[in-house]
Coordinates of C-alpha atoms and ligand atoms in Angstrom, one line a residue:
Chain W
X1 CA -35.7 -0.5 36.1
X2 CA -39.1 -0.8 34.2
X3 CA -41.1 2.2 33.4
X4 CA -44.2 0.1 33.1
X5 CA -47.0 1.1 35.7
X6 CA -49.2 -2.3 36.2
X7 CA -52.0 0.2 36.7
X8 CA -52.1 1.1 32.7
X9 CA -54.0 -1.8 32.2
X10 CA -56.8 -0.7 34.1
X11 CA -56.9 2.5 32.2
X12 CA -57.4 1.4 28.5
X13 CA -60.5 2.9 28.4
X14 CA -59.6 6.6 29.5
X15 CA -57.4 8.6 27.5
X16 CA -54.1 9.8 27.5
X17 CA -52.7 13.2 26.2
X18 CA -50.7 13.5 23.2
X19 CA -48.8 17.0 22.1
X20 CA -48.0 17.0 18.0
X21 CA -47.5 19.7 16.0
X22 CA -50.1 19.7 13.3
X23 CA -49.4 22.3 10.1
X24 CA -46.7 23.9 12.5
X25 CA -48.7 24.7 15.4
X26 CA -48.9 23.0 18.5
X27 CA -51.5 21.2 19.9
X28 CA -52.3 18.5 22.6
X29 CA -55.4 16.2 22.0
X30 CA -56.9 13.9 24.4
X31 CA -57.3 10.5 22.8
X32 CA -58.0 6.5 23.7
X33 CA -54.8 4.4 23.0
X34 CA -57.2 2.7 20.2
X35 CA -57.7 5.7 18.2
X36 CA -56.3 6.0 14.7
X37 CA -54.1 9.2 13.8
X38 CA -57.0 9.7 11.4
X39 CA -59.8 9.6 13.5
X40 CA -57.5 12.3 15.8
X41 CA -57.0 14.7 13.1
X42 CA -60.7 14.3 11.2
X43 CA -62.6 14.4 14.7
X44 CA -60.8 16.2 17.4
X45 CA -58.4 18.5 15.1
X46 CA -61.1 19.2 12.3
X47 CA -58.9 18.3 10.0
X48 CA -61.1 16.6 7.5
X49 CA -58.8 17.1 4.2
X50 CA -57.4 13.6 5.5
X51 CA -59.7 11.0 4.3
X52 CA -60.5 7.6 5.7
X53 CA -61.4 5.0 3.3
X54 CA -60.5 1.5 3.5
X55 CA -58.6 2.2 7.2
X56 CA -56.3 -0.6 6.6
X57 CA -53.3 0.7 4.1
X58 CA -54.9 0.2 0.6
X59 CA -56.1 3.0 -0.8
X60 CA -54.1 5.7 0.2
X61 CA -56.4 8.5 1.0
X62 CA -55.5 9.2 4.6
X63 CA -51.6 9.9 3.8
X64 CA -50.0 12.4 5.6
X65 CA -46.6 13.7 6.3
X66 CA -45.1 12.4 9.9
X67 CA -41.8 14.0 10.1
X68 CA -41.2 15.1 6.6
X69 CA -42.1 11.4 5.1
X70 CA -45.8 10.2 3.6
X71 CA -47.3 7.9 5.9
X72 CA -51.0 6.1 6.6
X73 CA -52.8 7.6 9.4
X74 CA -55.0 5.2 9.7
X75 CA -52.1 2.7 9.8
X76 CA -50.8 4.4 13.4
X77 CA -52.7 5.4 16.8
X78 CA -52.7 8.7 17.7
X79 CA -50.7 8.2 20.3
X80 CA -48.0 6.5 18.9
X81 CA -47.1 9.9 17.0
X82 CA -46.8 11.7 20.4
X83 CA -44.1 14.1 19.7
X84 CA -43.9 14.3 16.0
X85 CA -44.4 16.6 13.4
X86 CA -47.6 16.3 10.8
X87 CA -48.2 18.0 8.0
X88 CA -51.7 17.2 6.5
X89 CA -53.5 18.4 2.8
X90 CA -54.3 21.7 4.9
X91 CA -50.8 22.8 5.9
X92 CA -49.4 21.9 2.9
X93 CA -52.2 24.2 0.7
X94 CA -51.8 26.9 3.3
X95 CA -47.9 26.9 2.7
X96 CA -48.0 26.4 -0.8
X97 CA -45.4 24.0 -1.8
X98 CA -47.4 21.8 -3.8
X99 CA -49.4 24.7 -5.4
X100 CA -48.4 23.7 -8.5
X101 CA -49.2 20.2 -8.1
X102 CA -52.4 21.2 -7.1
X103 CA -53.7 23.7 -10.1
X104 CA -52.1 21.4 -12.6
X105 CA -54.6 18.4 -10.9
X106 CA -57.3 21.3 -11.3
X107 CA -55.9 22.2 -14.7
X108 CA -56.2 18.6 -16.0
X109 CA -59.0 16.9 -14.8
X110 CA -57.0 14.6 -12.5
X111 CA -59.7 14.8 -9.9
X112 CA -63.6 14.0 -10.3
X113 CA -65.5 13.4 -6.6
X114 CA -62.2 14.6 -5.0
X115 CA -61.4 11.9 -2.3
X116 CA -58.6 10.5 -3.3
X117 CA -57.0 13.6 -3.9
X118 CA -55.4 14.6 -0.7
X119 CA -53.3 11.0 -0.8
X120 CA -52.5 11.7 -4.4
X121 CA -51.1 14.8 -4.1
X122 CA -48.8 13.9 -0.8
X123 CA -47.9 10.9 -2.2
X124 CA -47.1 12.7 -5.5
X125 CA -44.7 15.8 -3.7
X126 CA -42.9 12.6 -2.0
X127 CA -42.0 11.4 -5.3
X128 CA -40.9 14.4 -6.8
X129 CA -38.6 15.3 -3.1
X130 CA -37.1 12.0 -4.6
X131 CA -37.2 11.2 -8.4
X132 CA -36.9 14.9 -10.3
X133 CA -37.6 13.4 -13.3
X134 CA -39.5 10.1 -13.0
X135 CA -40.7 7.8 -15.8
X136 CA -44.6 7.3 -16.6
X137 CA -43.9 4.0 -15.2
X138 CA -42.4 5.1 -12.0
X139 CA -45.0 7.6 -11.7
X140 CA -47.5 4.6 -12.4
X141 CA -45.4 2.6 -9.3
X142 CA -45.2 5.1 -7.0
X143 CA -49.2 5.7 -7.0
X144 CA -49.5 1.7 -7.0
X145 CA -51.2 2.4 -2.9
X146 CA -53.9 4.8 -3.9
X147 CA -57.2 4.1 -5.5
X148 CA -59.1 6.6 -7.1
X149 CA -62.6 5.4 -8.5
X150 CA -63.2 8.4 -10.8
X151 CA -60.3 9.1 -13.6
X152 CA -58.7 6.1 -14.9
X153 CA -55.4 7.7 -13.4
X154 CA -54.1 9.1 -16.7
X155 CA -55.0 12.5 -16.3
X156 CA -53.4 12.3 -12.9
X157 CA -50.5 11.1 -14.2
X158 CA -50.5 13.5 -16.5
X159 CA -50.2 16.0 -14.0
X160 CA -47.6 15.1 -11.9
X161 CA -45.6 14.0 -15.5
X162 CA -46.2 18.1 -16.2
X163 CA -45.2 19.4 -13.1
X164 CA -42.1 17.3 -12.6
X165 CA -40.7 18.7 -16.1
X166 CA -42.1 22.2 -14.8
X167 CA -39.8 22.1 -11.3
X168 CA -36.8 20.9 -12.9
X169 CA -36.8 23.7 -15.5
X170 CA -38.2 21.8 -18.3
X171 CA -41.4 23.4 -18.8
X172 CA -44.6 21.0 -19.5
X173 CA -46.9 22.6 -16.8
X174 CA -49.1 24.4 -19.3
Chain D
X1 CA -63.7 -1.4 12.3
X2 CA -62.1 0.3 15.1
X3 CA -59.4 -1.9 17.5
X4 CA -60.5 -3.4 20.5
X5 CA -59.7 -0.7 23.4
X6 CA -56.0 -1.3 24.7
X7 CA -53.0 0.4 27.0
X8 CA -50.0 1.7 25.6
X9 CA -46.3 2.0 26.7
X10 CA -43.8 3.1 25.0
X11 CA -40.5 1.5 25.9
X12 CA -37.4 3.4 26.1
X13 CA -35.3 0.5 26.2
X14 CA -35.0 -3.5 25.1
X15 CA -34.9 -3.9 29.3
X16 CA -38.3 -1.4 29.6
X17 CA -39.8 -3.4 26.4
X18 CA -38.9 -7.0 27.7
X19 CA -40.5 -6.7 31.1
X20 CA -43.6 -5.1 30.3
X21 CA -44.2 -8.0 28.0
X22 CA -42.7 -10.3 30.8
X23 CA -45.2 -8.7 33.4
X24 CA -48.3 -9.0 30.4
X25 CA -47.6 -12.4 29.1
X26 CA -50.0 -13.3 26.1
X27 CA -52.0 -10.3 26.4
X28 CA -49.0 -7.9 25.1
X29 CA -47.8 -7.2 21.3
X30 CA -44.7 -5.4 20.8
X31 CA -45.8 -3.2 17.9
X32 CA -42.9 -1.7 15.4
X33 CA -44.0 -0.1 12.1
X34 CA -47.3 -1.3 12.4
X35 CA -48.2 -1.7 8.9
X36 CA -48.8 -5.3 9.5
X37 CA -50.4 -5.2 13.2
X38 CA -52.5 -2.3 13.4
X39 CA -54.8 -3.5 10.5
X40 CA -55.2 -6.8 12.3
X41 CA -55.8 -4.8 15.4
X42 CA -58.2 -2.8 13.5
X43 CA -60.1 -6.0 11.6
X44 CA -59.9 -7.1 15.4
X45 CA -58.1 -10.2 14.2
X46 CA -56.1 -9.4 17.8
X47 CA -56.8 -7.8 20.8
X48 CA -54.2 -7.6 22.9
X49 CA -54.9 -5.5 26.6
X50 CA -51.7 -3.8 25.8
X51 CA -49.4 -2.4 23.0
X52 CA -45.7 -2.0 23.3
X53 CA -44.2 0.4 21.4
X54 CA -40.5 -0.5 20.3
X55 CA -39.9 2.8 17.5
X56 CA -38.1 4.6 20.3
X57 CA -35.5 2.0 21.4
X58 CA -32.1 3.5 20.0
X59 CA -30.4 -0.2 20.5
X60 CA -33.0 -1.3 18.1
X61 CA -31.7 1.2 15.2
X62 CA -28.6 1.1 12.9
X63 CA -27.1 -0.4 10.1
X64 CA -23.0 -1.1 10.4
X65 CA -20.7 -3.5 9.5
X66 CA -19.7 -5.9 12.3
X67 CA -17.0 -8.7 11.2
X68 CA -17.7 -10.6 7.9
X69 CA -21.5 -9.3 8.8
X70 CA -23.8 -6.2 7.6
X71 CA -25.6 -5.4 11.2
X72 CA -29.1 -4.6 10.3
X73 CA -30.5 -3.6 12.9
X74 CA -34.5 -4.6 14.1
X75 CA -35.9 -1.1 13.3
X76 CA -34.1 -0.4 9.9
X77 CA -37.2 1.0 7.7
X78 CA -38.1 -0.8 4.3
X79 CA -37.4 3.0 2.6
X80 CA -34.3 2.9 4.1
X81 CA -32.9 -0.7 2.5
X82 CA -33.4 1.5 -0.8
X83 CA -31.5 4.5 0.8
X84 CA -28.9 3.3 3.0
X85 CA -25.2 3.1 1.3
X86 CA -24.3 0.0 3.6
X87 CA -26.8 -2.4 2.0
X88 CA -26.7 -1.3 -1.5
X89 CA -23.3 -2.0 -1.5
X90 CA -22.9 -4.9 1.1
X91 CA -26.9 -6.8 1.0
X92 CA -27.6 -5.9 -2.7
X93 CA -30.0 -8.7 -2.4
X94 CA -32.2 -7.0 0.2
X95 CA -32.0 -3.6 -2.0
X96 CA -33.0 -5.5 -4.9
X97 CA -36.2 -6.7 -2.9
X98 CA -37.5 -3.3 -1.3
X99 CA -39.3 -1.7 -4.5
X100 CA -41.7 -5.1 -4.0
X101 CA -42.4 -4.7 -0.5
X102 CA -45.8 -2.6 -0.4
X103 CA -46.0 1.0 -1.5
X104 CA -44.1 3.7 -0.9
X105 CA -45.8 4.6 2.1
X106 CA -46.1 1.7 4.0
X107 CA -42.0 1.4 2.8
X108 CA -41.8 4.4 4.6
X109 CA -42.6 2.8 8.5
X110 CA -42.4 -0.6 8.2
X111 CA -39.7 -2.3 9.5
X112 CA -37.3 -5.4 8.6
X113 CA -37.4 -6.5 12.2
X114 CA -41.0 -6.6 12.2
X115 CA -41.2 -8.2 8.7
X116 CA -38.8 -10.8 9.6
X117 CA -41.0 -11.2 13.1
X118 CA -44.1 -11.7 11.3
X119 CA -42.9 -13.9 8.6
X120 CA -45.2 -13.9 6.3
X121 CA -44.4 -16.5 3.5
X122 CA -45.6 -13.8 1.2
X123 CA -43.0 -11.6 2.2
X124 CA -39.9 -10.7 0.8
X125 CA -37.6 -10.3 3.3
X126 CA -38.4 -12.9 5.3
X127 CA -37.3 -15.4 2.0
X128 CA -34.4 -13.4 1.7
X129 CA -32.7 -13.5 4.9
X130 CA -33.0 -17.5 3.8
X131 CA -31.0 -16.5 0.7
X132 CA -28.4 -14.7 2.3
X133 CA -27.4 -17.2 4.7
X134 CA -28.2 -14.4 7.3
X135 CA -28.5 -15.1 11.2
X136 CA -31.6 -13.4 13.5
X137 CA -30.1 -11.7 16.7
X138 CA -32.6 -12.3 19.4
X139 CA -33.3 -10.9 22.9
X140 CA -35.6 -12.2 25.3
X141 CA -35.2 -12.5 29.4
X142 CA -32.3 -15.0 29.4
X143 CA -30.3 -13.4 27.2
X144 CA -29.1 -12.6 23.4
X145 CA -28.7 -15.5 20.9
X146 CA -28.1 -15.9 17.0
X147 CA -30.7 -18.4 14.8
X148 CA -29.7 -19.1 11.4
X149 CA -32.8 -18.1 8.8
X150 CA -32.6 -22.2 8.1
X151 CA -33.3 -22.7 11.5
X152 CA -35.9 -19.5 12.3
X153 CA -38.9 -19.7 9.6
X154 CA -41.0 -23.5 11.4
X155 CA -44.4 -23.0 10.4
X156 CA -47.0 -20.3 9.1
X157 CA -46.3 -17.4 11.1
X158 CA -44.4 -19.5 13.7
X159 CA -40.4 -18.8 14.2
X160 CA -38.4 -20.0 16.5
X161 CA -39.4 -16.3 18.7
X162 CA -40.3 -17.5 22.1
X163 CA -42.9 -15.7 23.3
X164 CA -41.7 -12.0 24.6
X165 CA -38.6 -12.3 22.7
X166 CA -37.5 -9.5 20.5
X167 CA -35.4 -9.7 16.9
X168 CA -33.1 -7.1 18.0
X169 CA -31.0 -7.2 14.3
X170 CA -30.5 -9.5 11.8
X171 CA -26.5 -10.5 10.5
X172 CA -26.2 -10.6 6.6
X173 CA -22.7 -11.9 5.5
X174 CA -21.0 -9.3 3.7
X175 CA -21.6 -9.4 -0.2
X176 CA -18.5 -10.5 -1.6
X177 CA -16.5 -10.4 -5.1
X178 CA -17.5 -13.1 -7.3
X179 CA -21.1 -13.3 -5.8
X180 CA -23.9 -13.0 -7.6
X181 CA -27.5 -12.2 -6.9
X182 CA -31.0 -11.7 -8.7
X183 CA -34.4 -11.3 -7.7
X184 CA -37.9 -10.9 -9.2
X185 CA -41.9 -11.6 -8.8
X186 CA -44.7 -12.5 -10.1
X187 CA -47.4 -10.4 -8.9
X188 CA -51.2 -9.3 -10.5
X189 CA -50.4 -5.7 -9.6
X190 CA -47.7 -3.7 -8.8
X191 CA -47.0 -3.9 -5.0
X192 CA -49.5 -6.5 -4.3
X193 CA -48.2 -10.0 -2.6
X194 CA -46.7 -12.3 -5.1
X195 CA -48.1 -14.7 -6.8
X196 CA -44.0 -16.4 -6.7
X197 CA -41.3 -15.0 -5.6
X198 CA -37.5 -15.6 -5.3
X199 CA -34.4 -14.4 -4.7
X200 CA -30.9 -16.2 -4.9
X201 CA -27.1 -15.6 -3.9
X202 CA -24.6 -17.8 -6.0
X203 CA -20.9 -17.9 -5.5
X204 CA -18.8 -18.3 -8.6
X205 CA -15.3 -19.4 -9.6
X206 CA -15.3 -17.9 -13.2
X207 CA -18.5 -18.0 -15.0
X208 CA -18.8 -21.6 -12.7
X209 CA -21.6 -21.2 -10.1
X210 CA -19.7 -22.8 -6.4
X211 CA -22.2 -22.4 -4.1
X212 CA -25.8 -20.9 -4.6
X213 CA -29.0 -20.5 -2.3
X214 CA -32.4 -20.1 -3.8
X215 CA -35.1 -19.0 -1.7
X216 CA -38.7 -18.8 -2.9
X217 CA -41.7 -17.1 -1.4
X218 CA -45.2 -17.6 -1.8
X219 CA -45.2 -21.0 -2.5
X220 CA -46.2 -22.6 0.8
X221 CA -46.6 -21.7 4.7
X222 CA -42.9 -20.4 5.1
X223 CA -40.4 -19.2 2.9
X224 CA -38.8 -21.8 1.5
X225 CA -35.1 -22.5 0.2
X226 CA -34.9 -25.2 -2.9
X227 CA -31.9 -27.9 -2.4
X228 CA -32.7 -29.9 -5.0
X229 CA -32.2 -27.0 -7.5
X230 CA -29.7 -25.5 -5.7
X231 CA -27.7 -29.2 -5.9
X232 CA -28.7 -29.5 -9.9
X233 CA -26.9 -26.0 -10.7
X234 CA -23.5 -26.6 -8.6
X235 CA -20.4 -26.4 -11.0
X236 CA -22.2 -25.6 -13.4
X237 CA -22.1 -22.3 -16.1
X238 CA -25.8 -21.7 -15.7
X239 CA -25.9 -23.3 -19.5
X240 CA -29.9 -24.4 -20.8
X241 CA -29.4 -27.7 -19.6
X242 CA -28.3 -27.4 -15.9
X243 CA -31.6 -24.7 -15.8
X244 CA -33.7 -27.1 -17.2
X245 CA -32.5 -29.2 -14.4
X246 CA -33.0 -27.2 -11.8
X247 CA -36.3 -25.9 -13.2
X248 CA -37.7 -29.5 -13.2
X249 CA -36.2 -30.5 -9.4
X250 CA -38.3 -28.0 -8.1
X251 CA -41.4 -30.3 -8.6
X252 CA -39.2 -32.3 -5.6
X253 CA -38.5 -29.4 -3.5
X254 CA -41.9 -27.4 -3.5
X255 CA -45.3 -28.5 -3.1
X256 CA -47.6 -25.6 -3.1
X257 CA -50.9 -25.9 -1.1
X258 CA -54.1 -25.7 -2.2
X259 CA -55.6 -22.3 -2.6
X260 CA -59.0 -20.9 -4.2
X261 CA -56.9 -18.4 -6.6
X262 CA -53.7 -20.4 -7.9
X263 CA -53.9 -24.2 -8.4
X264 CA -50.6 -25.6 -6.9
X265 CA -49.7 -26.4 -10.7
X266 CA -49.9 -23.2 -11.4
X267 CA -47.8 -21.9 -8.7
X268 CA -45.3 -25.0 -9.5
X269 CA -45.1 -23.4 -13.4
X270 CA -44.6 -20.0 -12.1
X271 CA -42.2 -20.8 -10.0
X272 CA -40.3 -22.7 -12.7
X273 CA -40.8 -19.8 -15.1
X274 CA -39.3 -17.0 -12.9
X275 CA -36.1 -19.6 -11.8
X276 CA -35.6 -19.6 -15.5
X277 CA -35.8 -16.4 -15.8
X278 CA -33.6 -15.5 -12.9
X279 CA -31.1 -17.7 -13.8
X280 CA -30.8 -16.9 -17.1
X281 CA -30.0 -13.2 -15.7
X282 CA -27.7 -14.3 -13.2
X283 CA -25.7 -15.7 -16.2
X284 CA -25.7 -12.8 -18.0
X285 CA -24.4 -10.8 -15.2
X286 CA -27.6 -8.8 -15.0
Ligands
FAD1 C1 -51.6 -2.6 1.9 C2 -50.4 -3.3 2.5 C3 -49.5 -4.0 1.6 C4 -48.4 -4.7 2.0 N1 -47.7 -5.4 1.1 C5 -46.6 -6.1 1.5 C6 -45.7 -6.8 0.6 O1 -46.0 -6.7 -0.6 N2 -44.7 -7.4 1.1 C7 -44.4 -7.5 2.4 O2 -43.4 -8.1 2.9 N3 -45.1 -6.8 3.3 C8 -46.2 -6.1 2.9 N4 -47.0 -5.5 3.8 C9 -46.6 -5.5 5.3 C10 -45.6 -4.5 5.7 O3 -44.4 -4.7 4.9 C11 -45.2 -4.6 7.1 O4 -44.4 -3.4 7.3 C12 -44.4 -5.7 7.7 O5 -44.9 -7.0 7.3 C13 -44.4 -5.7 9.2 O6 -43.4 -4.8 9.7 P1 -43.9 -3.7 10.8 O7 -42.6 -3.1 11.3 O8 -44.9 -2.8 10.2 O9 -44.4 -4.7 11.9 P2 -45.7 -4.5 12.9 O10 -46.9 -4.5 12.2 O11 -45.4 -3.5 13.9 O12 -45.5 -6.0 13.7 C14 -45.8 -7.2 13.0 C15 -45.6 -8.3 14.0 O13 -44.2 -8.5 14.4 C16 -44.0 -8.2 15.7 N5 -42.7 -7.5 15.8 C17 -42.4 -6.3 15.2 N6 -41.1 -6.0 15.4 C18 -40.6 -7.0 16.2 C19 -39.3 -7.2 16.7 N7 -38.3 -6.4 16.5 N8 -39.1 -8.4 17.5 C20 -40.1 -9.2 17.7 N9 -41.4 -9.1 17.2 C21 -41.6 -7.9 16.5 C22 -45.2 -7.5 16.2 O14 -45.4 -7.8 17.6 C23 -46.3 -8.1 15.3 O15 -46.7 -9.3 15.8 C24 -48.1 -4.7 3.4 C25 -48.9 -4.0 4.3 C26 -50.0 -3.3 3.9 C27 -50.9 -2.6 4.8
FES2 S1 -57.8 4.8 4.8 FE1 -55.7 4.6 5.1 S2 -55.2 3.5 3.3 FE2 -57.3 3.5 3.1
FES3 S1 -61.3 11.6 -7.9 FE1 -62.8 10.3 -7.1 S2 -61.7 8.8 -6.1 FE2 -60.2 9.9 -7.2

């Protein structure tokens, strides 16, 4: 009992479909076995909010959610995420759960050229689903995978410092 | 760069995953969380004809106690040695170790099985499952056997994996009353390799250390355990002498290589620095 069709091999060139749902709607792209989930989102989906810089898990601006947790999408083929659940920077603006997060970014200066951002900001509403009230320091640690070339992080941490004290009822996002 | 163009399975079982790599040979890699393999697949440092995807195989996935034994299984996430109840309280060690392994994203799908696959000997977990004494479960075409970590870890990035075998969970003895543990890094940035790294699980009668297994990281081509420390700190209360000791035996037991960034001298202080320091906490009870 195998599963495994010998005749895959001849078809590494042709692509396969995948069905995901993307910002809670459903879609099915057509994609190679070697493409990234990030080239699938930027290219096919016209997602473009997900950024591709290094492609190879340092800097953090391609994170998504895949099934509720941040992950690289340029760390996984498309087609390895057949059948799971992605939220990118879009679906998560459009539904407006990390709204705050956002305008206090705005508010403070924590973005400059604006590429990094997208990772930030996912990375930073994981935190906060974990940590209510992280440290400067584990604020500082849990942004350790994203580069951003512009702000010198402090007004970023800044940011996500005010809005964790604003969510758990102790005010700060002003 | 983009990875060189490849087929994909997904297996739905070790039996499924097994013979497609049986049927493949050389030209297969089982992938896992990825977070170590797609980049090389990207940088095109491999290019295998065809990727076996292993995330889906429930047998793979678990964490239970078995015996004297913590059952981890293959496809436990790094996040989830930080979040799992069973290891906090039974492989403290390994909990102790997670918050160094990457960031939290790539915490989030990598996996122990693959970490321990891979072994690194920058990595963290696979110096660890040296520490803890712990035993790899492995499956391949004639069957399921156990290797000690002593016996697994043979050369940079070579284990005693046969080709086509999968690490289907690795055994941690159960952490016990009167054991001890500790862990720390030295590292440029936050979540970057080490520079050293080390880990260790003592046994102690009183304040009296019984039995105790050091295991360093970074330091050469596989992880590596220390004897001669280990031997210099046995019945002993961990007093400045017995860690001056065991500070200066590891000139005997590691002999880091030559490398453009960190002279082996160096890494030889470093690593005598943070066994201080580690022991010095282990004392303490910290
Ligand atoms: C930016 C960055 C920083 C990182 N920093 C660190 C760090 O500080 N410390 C650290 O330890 N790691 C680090 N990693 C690596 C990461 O932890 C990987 O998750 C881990 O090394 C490999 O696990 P994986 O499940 O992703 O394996 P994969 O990448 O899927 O596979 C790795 C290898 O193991 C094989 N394999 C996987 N699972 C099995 C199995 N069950 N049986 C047999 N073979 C198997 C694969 O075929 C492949 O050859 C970093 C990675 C990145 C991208
Ligand atoms: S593009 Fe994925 S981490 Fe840089
Ligand atoms: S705002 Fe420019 S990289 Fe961060």
């Amino acid at each position: 009992m195998s599963g495994f069709d010998q005749a895959l091999l001849d078809e590494a060139d042709e692509t396969v479909r995948v069905r995901l749902i993307v910002n809670g709607r459903k879609v099915a792209c057509e994609v190679a076995p070697r493409e990234t989930l990030v080239d699938c989102l930027r290219n096919q989906l016209e997602l473009t909010g997900t950024h591709a810089g290094c492609e190879m898990g340092a800097c953090g601006a391609c994170l998504v959610q895949l099934d509720g947790r941040a992950v690289h999408s340029c760390l996984m083929f498309a087609v390895q995420a057949d059948g799971a659940e992605i939220n990118t920077i879009e679906g998560l603006t459009e539904s407006g759960v990390m709204a705050d997060l956002q305008a206090e970014f705005h508010r403070r200066n924590a973005l400059q050229c604006g590429f990094c951002t997208p990772g930030m900001l996912i990375n930073a509403q994981e935190l906060l689903s974990q940590l209510a009230q992280p440290s400067r320091e584990q604020i500082r640690d849990a942004l350790s995978g994203n580069y951003c070339r512009c702000t010198g992080y402090e007004a970023i941490v800044d940011a996500i410092d005010a809005v964790a004290k604003a969510r758990s009822g102790g005010g700060g996002a002003t | 760069m983009k990875a060189r163009a490849f087929s994909y399975f997904r297996a739905a079982t070790i039996d499924q995953a097994l013979d497609a790599h049986a049927r493949v040979g050389d030209d297969a890699r089982y992938v896992a969380g990825g977070q170590s393999l797609v980049p090389a697949l990207s940088l095109r440092l491999q290019a295998p004809r065809l990727l076996i995807d292993i995330t889906h195989i429930d047998e793979l996935r678990g964490v239970r106690r078995e015996g004297g034994y913590l059952r981890i299984g293959a496809l436990t996430r790094h996040c989830e040695m930080l979040s799992e109840p069973l290891i906090a309280e039974f492989a403290p060690l390994l909990h102790a170790a997670a918050p160094f392994v990457a960031h939290p994203a790539i915490r989030n799908r990598g996996t122990f099985g693959g970490s321990v696959a891979l072994a690194d000997p920058a990595s963290e977990f696979p110096a660890m499952t040296l520490a803890l004494d712990a035993e790899i479960e492995i499956v391949g075409t004639a069957g399921i056997r156990r290797v000690k970590a002593d016996e697994f870890f043979l050369d940079l990035f070579e284990t005693a994996l046969q080709p086509g075998e999968l690490i289907t969970a690795v055994y941690v003895p159960l952490f016990r009353t009167g054991q001890r543990f500790a862990f720390d890094e030295l590292a440029r940035r936050r979540g970057d390799y080490a520079l050293v790294g080390c880990g260790m699980l003592a046994t102690c009668i009183g304040d009296h250390i019984k039995e105790i297994r050091i295991s360093f990281f970074s330091v050469g081509n596989i992880p590596m355990r220390v004897k001669g420390a280990e031997a210099a700190l046995i019945g002993s209360n961990l007093d400045a002498e017995r860690i001056a000791a065991a500070q200066a035996a590891l000139e005997g037991d590691l002999a880091p290589p030559e490398s453009d960034e960190v002279p082996p001298a160096m890494r030889l202080h470093l690593a005598r620095v943070l066994l201080g320091r580690l022991l010095g906490r282990l004392r303490d009870g910290a």
